[in-house]
Structure formats: C-alpha cells, structure tokens
Short mmCIF file of C-alpha atoms (C1' of nucleotides) in Angstrom, two decimals:
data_model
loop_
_atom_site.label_atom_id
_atom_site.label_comp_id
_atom_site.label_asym_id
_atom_site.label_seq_id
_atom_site.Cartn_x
_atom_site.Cartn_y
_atom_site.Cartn_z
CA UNK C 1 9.13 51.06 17.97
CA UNK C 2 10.41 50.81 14.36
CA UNK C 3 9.26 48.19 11.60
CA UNK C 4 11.77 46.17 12.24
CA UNK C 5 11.77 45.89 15.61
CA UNK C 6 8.09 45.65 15.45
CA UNK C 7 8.88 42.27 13.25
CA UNK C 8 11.87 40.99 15.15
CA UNK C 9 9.43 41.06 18.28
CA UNK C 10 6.63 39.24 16.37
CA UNK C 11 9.42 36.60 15.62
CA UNK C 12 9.96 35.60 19.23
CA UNK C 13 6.57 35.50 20.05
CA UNK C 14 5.64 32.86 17.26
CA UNK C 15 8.28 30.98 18.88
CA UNK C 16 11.31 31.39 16.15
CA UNK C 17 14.56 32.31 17.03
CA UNK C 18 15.82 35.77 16.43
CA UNK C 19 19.20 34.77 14.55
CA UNK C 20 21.83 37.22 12.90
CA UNK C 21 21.15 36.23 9.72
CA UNK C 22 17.64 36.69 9.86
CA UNK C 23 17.87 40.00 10.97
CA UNK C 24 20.09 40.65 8.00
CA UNK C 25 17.67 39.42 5.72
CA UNK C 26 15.06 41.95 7.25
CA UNK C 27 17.43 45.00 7.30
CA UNK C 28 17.97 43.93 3.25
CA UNK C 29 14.28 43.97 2.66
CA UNK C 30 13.35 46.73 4.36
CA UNK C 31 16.24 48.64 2.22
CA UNK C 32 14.97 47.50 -0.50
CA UNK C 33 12.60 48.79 -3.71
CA UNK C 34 9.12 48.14 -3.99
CA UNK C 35 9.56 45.08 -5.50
CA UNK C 36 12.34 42.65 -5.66
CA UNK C 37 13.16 39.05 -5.82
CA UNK C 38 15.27 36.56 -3.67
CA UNK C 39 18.53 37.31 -5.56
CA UNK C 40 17.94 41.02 -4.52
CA UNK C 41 17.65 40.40 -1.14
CA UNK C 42 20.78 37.45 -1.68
CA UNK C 43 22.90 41.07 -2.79
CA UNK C 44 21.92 42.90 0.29
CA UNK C 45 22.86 40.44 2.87
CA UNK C 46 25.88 39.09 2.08
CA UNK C 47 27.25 36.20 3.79
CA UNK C 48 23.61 34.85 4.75
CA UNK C 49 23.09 31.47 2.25
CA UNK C 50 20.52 30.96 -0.13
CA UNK C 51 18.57 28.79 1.42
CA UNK C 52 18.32 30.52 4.25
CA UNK C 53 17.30 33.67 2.66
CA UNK C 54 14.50 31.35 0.81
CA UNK C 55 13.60 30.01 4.11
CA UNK C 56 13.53 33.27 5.99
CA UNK C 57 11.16 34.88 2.97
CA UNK C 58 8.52 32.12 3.53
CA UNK C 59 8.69 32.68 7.13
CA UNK C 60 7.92 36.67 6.29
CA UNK C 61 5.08 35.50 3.88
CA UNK C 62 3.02 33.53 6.60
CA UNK C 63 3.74 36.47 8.87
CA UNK C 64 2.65 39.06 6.75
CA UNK C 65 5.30 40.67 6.20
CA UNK C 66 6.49 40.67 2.73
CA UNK C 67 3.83 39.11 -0.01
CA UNK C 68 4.14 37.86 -3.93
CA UNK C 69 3.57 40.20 -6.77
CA UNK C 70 2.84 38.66 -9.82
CA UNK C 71 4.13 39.99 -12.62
CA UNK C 72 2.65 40.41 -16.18
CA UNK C 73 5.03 37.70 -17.56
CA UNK C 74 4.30 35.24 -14.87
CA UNK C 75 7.24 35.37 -12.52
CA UNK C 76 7.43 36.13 -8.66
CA UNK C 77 8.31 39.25 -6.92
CA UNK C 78 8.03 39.94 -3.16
CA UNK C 79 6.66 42.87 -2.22
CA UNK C 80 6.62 44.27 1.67
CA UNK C 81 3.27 44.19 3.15
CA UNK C 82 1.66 45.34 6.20
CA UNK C 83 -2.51 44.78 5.82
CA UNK C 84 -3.22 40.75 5.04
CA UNK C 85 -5.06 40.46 2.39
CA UNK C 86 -4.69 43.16 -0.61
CA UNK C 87 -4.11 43.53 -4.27
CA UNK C 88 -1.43 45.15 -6.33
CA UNK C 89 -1.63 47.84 -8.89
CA UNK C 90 1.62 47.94 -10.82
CA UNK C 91 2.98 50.44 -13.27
CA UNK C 92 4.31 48.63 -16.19
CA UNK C 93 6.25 52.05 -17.07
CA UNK C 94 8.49 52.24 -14.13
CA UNK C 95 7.13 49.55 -11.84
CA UNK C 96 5.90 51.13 -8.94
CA UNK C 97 3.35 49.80 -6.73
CA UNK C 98 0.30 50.78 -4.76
CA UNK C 99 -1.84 48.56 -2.38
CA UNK C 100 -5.35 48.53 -2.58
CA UNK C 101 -7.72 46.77 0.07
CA UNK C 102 -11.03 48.13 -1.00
CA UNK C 103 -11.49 45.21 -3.29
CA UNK C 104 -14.74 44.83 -4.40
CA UNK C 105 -14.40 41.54 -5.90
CA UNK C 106 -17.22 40.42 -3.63
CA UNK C 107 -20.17 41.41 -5.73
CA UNK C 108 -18.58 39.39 -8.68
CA UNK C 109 -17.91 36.81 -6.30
CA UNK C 110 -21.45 36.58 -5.00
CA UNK C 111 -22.69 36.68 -8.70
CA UNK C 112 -19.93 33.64 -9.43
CA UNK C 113 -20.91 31.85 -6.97
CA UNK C 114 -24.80 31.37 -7.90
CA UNK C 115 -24.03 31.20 -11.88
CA UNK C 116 -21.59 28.52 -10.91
CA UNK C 117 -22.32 26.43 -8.17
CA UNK C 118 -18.76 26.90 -7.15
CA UNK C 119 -18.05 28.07 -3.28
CA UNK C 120 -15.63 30.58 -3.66
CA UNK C 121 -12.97 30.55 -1.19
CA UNK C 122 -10.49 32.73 -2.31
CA UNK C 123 -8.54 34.91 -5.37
CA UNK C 124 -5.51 36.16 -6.73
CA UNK C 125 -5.85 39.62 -8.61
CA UNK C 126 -3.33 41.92 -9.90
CA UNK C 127 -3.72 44.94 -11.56
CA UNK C 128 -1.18 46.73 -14.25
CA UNK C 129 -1.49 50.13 -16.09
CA UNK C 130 -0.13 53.66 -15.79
CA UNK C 131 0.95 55.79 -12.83
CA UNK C 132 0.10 59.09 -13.15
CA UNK C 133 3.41 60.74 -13.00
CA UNK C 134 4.47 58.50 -15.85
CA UNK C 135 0.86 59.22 -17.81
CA UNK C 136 2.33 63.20 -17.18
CA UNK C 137 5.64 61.94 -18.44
CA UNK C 138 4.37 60.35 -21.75
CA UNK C 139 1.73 63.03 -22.28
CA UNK C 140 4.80 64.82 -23.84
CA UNK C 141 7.12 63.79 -27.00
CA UNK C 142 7.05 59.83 -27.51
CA UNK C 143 5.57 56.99 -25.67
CA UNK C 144 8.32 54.88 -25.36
CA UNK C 145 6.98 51.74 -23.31
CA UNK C 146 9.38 50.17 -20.62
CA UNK C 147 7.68 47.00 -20.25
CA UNK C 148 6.47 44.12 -23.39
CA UNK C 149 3.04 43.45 -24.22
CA UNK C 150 0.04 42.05 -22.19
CA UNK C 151 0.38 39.04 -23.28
CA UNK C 152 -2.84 36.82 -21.94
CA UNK C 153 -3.48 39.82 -19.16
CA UNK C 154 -6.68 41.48 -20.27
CA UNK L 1 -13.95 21.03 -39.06
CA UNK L 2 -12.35 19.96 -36.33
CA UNK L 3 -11.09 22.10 -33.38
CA UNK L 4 -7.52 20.38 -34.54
CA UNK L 5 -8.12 20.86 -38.35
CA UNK L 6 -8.88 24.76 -37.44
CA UNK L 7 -5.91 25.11 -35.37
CA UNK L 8 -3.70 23.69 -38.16
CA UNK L 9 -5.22 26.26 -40.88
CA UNK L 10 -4.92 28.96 -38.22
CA UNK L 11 -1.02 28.71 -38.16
CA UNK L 12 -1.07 28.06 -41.80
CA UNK L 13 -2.70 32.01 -41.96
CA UNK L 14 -0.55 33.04 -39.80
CA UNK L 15 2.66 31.98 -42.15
CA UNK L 16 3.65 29.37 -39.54
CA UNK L 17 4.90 25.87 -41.06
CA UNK L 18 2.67 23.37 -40.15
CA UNK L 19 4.99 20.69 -38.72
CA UNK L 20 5.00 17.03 -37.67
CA UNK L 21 6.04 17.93 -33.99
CA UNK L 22 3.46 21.12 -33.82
CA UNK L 23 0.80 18.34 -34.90
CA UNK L 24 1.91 16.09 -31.92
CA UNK L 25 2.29 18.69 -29.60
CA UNK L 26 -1.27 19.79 -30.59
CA UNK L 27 -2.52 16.35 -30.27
CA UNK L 28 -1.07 15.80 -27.10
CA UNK L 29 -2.42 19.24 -25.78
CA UNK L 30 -6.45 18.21 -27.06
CA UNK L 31 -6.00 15.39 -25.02
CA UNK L 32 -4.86 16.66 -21.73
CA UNK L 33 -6.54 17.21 -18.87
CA UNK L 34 -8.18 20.77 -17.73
CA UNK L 35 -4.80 22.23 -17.13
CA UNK L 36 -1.24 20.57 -17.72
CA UNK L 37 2.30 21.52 -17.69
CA UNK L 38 5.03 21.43 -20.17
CA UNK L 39 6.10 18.05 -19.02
CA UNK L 40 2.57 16.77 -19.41
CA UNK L 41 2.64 17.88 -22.44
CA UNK L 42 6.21 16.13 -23.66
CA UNK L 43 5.09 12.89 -21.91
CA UNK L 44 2.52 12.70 -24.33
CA UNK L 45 3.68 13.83 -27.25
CA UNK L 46 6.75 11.91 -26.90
CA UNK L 47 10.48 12.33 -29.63
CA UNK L 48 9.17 15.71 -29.54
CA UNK L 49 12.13 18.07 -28.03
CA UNK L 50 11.61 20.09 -24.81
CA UNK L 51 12.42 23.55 -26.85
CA UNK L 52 10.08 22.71 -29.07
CA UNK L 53 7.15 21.99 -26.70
CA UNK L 54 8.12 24.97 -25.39
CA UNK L 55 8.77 27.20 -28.63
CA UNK L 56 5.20 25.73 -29.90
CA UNK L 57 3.41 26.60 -26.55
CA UNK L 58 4.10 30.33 -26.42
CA UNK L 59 3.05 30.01 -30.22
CA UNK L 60 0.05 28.51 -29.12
CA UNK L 61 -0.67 31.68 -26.58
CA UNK L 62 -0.09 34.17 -28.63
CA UNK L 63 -2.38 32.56 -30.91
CA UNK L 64 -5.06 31.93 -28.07
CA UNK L 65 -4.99 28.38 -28.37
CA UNK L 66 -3.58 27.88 -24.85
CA UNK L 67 -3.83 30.04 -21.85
CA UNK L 68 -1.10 29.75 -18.35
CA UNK L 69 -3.32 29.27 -15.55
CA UNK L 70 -2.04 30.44 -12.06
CA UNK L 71 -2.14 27.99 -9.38
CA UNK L 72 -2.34 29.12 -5.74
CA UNK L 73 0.73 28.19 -5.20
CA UNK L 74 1.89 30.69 -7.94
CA UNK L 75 2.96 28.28 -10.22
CA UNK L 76 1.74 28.35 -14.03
CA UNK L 77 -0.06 26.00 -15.54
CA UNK L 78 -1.39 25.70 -19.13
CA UNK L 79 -5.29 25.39 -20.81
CA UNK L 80 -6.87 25.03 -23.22
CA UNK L 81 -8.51 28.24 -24.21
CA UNK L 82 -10.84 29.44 -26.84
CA UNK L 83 -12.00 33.06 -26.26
CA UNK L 84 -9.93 35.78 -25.82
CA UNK L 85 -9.58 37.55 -22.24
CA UNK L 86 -11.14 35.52 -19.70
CA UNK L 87 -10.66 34.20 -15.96
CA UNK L 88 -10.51 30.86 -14.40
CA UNK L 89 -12.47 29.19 -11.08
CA UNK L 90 -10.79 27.08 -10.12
CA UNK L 91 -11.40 23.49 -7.44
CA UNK L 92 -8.84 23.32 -5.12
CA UNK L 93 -10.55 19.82 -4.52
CA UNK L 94 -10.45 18.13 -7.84
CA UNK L 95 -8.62 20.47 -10.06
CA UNK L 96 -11.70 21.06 -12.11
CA UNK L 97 -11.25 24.68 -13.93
CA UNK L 98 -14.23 26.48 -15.73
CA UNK L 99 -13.95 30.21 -17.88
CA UNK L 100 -15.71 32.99 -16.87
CA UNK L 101 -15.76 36.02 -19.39
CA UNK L 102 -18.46 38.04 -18.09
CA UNK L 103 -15.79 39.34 -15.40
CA UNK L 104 -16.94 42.11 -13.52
CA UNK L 105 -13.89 43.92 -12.92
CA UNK L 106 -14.52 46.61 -14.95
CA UNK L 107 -16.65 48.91 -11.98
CA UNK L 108 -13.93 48.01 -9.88
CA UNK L 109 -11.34 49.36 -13.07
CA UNK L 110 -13.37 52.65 -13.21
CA UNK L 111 -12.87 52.89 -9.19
CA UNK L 112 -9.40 52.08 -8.97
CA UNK L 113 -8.66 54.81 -11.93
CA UNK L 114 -10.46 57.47 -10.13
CA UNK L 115 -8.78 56.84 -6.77
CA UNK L 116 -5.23 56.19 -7.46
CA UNK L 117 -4.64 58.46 -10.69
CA UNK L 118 -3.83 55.24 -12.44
CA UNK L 119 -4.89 54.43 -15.70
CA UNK L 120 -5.63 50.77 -15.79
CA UNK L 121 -4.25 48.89 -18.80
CA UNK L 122 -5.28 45.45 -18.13
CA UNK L 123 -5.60 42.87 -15.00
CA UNK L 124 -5.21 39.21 -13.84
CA UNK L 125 -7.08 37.64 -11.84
CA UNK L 126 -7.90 34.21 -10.31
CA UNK L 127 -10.29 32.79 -8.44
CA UNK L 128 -10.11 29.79 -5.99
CA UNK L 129 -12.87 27.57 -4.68
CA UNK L 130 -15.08 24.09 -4.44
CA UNK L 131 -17.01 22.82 -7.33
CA UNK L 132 -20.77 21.89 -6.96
CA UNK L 133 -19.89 18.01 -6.45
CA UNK L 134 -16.85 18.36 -4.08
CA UNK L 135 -19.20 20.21 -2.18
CA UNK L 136 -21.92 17.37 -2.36
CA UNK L 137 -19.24 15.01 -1.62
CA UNK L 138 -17.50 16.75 1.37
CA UNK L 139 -21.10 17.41 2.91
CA UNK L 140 -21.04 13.91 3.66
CA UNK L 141 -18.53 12.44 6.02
CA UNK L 142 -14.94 13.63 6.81
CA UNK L 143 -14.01 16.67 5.04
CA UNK L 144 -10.53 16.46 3.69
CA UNK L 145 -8.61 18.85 1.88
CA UNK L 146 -6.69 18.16 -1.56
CA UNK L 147 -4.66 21.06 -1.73
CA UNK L 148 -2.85 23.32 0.94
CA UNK L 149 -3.33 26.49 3.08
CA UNK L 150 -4.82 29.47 0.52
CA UNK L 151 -1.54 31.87 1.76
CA UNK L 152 -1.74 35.09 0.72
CA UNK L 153 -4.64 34.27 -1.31
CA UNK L 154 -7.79 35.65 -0.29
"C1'" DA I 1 27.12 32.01 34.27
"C1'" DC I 2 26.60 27.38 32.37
"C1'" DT I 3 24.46 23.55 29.98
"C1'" DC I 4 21.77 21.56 26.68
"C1'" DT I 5 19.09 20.84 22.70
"C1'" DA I 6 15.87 22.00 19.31
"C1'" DA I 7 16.04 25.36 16.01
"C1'" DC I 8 18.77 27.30 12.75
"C1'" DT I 9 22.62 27.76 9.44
"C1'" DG I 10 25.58 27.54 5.01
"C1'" DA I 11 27.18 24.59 1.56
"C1'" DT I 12 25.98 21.95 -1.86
"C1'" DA I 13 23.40 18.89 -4.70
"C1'" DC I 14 19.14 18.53 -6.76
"C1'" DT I 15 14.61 19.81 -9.14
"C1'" DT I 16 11.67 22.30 -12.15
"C1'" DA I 17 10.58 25.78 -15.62
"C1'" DG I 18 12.26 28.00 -19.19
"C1'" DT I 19 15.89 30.04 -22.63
"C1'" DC I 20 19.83 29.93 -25.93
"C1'" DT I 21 22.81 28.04 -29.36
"C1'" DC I 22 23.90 25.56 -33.17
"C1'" DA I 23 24.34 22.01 -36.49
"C1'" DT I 24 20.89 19.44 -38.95
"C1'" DG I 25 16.34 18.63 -41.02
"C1'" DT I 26 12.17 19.87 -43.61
"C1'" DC I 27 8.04 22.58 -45.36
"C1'" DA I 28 6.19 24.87 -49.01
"C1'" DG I 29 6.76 28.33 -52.72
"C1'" DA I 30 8.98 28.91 -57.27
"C1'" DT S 1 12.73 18.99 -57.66
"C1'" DC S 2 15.27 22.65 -55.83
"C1'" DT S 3 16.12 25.76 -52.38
"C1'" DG S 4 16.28 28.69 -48.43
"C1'" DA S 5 14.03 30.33 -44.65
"C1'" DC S 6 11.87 28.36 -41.00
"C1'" DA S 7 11.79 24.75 -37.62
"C1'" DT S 8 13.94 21.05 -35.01
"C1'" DG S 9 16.44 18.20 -31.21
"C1'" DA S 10 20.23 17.94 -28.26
"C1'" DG S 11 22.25 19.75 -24.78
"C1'" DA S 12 24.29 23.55 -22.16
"C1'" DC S 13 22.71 27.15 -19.49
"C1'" DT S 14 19.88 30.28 -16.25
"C1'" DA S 15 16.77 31.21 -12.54
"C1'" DA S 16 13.82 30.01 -8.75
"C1'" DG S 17 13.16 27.08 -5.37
"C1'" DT S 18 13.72 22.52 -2.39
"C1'" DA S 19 16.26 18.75 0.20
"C1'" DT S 20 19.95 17.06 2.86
"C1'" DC S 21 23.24 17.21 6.26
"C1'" DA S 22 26.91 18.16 9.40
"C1'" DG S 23 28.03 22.04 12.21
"C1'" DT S 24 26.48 26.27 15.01
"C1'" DT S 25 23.75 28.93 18.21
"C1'" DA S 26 19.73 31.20 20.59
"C1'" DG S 27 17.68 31.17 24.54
"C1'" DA S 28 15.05 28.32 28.10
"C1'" DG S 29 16.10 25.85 32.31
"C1'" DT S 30 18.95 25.27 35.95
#
DNA sequence: ACTCTAACTGATACTTAGTCTCATGTCAGA
DNA sequence: TCTGACATGAGACTAAGTATCAGTTAGAGT
C-alpha cells in the first residue's frame, strides 16, 4: 500500500471524510520538496481554496503527517513526517533536510530540570549548518553563502 | 549606570541617533512583561509609529538588547535579553520564562556532525514546561491547564 | 439505490505580523 | 546655526492564518 493510500485510510478511520480536495492536497504534498509552505501546496492543487488547504494541513499535523520546520528567520515551513516526535537539521546552503530522532536532549533536560525546579514537558529544537555535498561544493573556489546570517540562532 | 542609560550609549557607539521614539520604545520595552509582542510594545509606548517599533526592535536584536522567543504555538515573541546565545524554559502555566546558557547541546553537536556528515553552524532550541510554583499550586486541587495541547512539540 | 445530515467546501472578509515607500522631521557634527 | 544623512509616521502592501457562511457531498442507515 502506498503513502498515500496508507494516509487516506488513516483518514477514515479517525472518522474524517475522504473528500476530493483533500486528496488533492495530499497528492500536492507528497509532490512536493522537502520543505514548503501553504502557498506551495495552494500552486499544486489548484481549484482547492485556501482555507481548506490551511484546514487540511492542520489535520496532517495532528496526524503526523506533515510537521513545522522552523526556519532561521522565524517563519513556518511544513515538512512531511513519518516518526512523531523528531528534530530537523537544515542546510542553510541549499536547504535540504534530514530527520534525526536520536535526540539526546534528555540528559540536558534531566540536568534542567534539578538546576531549575522547572518540570520539563516538552521542546522545540532545530538544527542549521552544512550538508556535506555542499561542504564538498564550497571546499573549492568561493564560499558564496545562499542563506543571511544567524541572526539570534547560536 | 542604568541598564537604560547603557543601552542609549550603546547605540550612540554604534553611530545610531539616539532618538525620542527609540527612548520610548526602550522605555516601554524595560517595562514589559517577560516576553511581549510588537503590539505590547506600541501600546505602551504610544505616538510612536508601528515601523518604527518595528525598525527599532530588529535594531534592538542585532544589538542583543532583545531576543524573539518561540512560543509553542510557533509564534514569536520578544525578551529582554542580556547575554549573547542562550535558550529559554519556558511555563506553559504562567508564562514565566528564565535563560539558560550553560546549554548542553554541544555533545549532541559533535554527534549529529559525525553521523550525518553535517557540519553544524548553529541551533535553536526551546524548551517547554511548569515552573516550581505552578507545580506547588497544581499539586493542590484541580489541575487546569493555561495553554493548549504541546503538538508537535516534544 | 435512495435519503439524510453532519462534515466539508470555496469565497470572502478579517486578523496579525511584518515590510516598503515616501514626504517630512530631527540629531549631531562642522 | 546650518546642514544633510539618518530617522520618522502614515499608510499601502504582503504573507500567514482564522472566522463566517451559504452551498455541496461523503458515506452511514435504511
């Protein structure tokens, strides 16, 4: 069974309708980069409204299916997903994307939580940097940078 | 001198005017709460124009005056920030925010790098919980939540 | 196969966060 | 005190997302 009948599937067993436009909205995403926003998936499916395609994203998000990716200056990307919880490494040079799930953030998290008194209940990381293809690419001539400056990411 | 009075100098240094409305913005940000948004921040510094709040808060970041804070639900907020690179805990109860600096990312940095062939340039991250007294409080009788379902927080 | 209705839809108006433009105002160096 | 580069406020604009509402439809029940 494919992805997206996989999905479609998981739709009528939550109990939501399996409607044309939603299953326009899925073929768009799963067409579509590794990361992307609304308008994106607006292009890919025409004919399907706005709102719908805002609705049917937030239905993918509690199912898993596609997630946020923060980007450096702040704004929202979507992102598929398959595991739940993960992080996102992101080249800045030509903004690809790997998972990772192995997120040790638990040791700082258990060293948080008795330094602070705070229960920790949950995070948000995202990590940026260099793929290697592109560290290959700018090992040569000049490092010409596709993406602006950190800003207040350290 | 006063965290105000050093402020002031600081954008004197850096060959910024020192203006009337950068004074009331400034005034208006020292007496905010933990974190605020733009709009806080015109409400109370009030005949000062939107573009300016605006113009004199990314001023205020690159200078590490202010910080954006992400909320869960991916929205940015603003701080008040002294040090450089740093990380918020945040109370989903009460709002409260403290800094941590002595983030531990950097073992999981050195195994990300060695995994993935990425070289890691820099990171966000933000972490969710309950302070020490909405914990006292909510051990007590009903437990009720301030803010919404963590989503693809984790 | 037919009916019925709750779920869904697209259009559109609205909200919120932020940027751009431009004529006017003003800080601070000479 | 003069002057020009820097800064300002007003307001139009963009982009992302929400709310409303009358019309449509998937799919459960017969």
């Amino acid at each position: 069974m494919s992805d997206r009948e996989l999905i479609v599937k998981h739709l009528g067993l939550r109990g939501h309708r399996v409607t044309g436009s939603r299953r326009r909205v899925l073929d768009a995403l799963l067409a579509a980069p590794a990361h992307f926003t609304v308008d994106d998936v607006l292009q890919r499916a025409p004919g399907v409204g706005r709102a719908t395609v805002f609705r049917t994203m937030k239905l993918l998000q509690d199912m898993n299916v596609v997630c946020r990716v923060l980007m450096e200056d702040g704004s929202l990307h979507y992102r598929l997903s398959t595991t739940g919880h993960h992080h996102h490494l992101l080249c800045r040079h030509c903004g690809r994307i790997e998972d990772f799930v192995n997120c040790d953030v638990s040791a700082l998290v258990t060293e948080l939580s008795s330094n602070t008194e705070f229960e920790i209940e949950g995070h948000w990381l995202e990590v940026y940097g260099r793929c290697q293809s592109c560290r290959a690419r700018s090992a040569g001539p000049a490092d010409k940078r596709a993406i602006g400056s950190a800003a207040d990411v350290g």
